Amino acid sequence: MIILKTPMEIERMRISCQLTARTLKMIEPHVKEGVTTEELNDICHQFIIAQGGIPAPLNYRGFPKSICTSVNQQVCHGIPGPRVLREGDIINVDVTTIVDGWHGDASKTFSIGKITPQAEKIVRIAKECLDVGIRAVRPMGRLGDIGAAVENHAHRNRCSVVHEYCGHGIGRAFHEEPAVLHYGRPGTGEILRPGMTFTVEPMINLGARAIKHLPDQWTVVTKDHSLSAQFEHTLVVTESGFDVLTDLDGEYEGAAAAY
């Protein structure tokens, strides 16, 4: 069942979403050569707790850390640990916080020093895929509009979209209905109604879309060892378009007006 949020609930949820966004902004200067992913986890954990939040991933279905850190060919759910970041790496930092029972979820792929043209391409295309997916959201549109927009942009740029993981409804629960696929056909799927809150979070591979799990049973990697990148926001469908709740800098302000 898709849970439509009231205006008051959306504002309460915005608080957690803004903490998530602030955490990603806070961690950015720390994401550099020589730091370990465990250190990034600990800094984020302490920041979230100090701001009155809870790191949602910690102990969620047994996940052992407070954020996800996915490096290079890692697609998602990388577990922070002793890995040291090196120049040329790309890393997705995925943050979800809980404030007063409401969740906010966002992620960003960072570049470590000078990266290769291939790495630059996948980071750029992944961000563009997020943007076209978000801009496909409009009231009485369809979930398939989002997936089609993402998939078409990825394929036009000779990249692939991971099918096994998708965006999701979010609110009082970390994962709610609906599932937000990043592939599909326009005009299909659930109708987008004002009050729906969900994430758009395409995982884009430079090579083929096939993936596999590492022995830790959490970390997902590309089967062909190609680079993967991801960006994510939490948003709500409004009467006139959408509102990106994890947008800290007003990047999407006015973007819904076209609809």
Steps between C-alpha positions, in 0.01 A plus 500: 500500500631842403479741792418858400646753743314803632659847474586483871662158460700622202640788705599261778665276242680798348690542829657156468562548127682826568717329763589237241594775253704687762685178583602454136616861482688468829686186392612636162831657615586177680459289185861518382809297435632315804177476696339163571135428437472409869614851593230647272244279672608609848494871411149470354378294795619755752356790301157339464479413868615850603221648286235292677463239227548127465702338218239274343733241340663402832370150586234524227452135399841439653694770316797578729571868426330841496550587132575313177828568316526351150833547319570473124342176374288468815140576406338539842494390864875512546592448866737763645827349619879527472507580126709811437381737227756569226524765233289397203234323709133587486284428805129513563406602853142401583343660808160435657394668823203471732367801692190460718409181314531643147762394246706699250719329240758638254835412348776658296800372307824682580825507302838459667753736345553468126289224352502338156277622215301177536440571868405858419249372246324253730474753784355760262253262336383363836421853621324582174295180531387608846404843366299373201325249725399768750385735226271227364294517822164673469160448663289244312808387310623144536791329671601362161568855383787520750654168400473572129665841537792352696549200274482700178761748622735225615472306175547811286832542678598133463458422868277241668245510782504249785159329511525308827494808726261791480358804674234452762226663697619648826352661810458346842658187352837486326344314207134542407299451184537574215810353339644765268666320209764680298399334177169441324242656271334841532133496588527178703506425872338669797344843461702772672278674753566805719632385838700205364853502640774288346862490395647518153844336508619353169812282509679549169779277368764590244487143369229234512221509757573154644590497871603257773535498880831482681538235774391751767151462346452878498743657255374492141755529217491505121561156352732639233692717750389820324453821696162580654361826639181611674325811625179505704237738630177467699205691356126551534247532221315833530190648339721677244795262460751391763696622800847351559514471878875424509589798280708720728612761248185571302628312195153387403303810595272597216580182310145372545348809347539351153237247589 
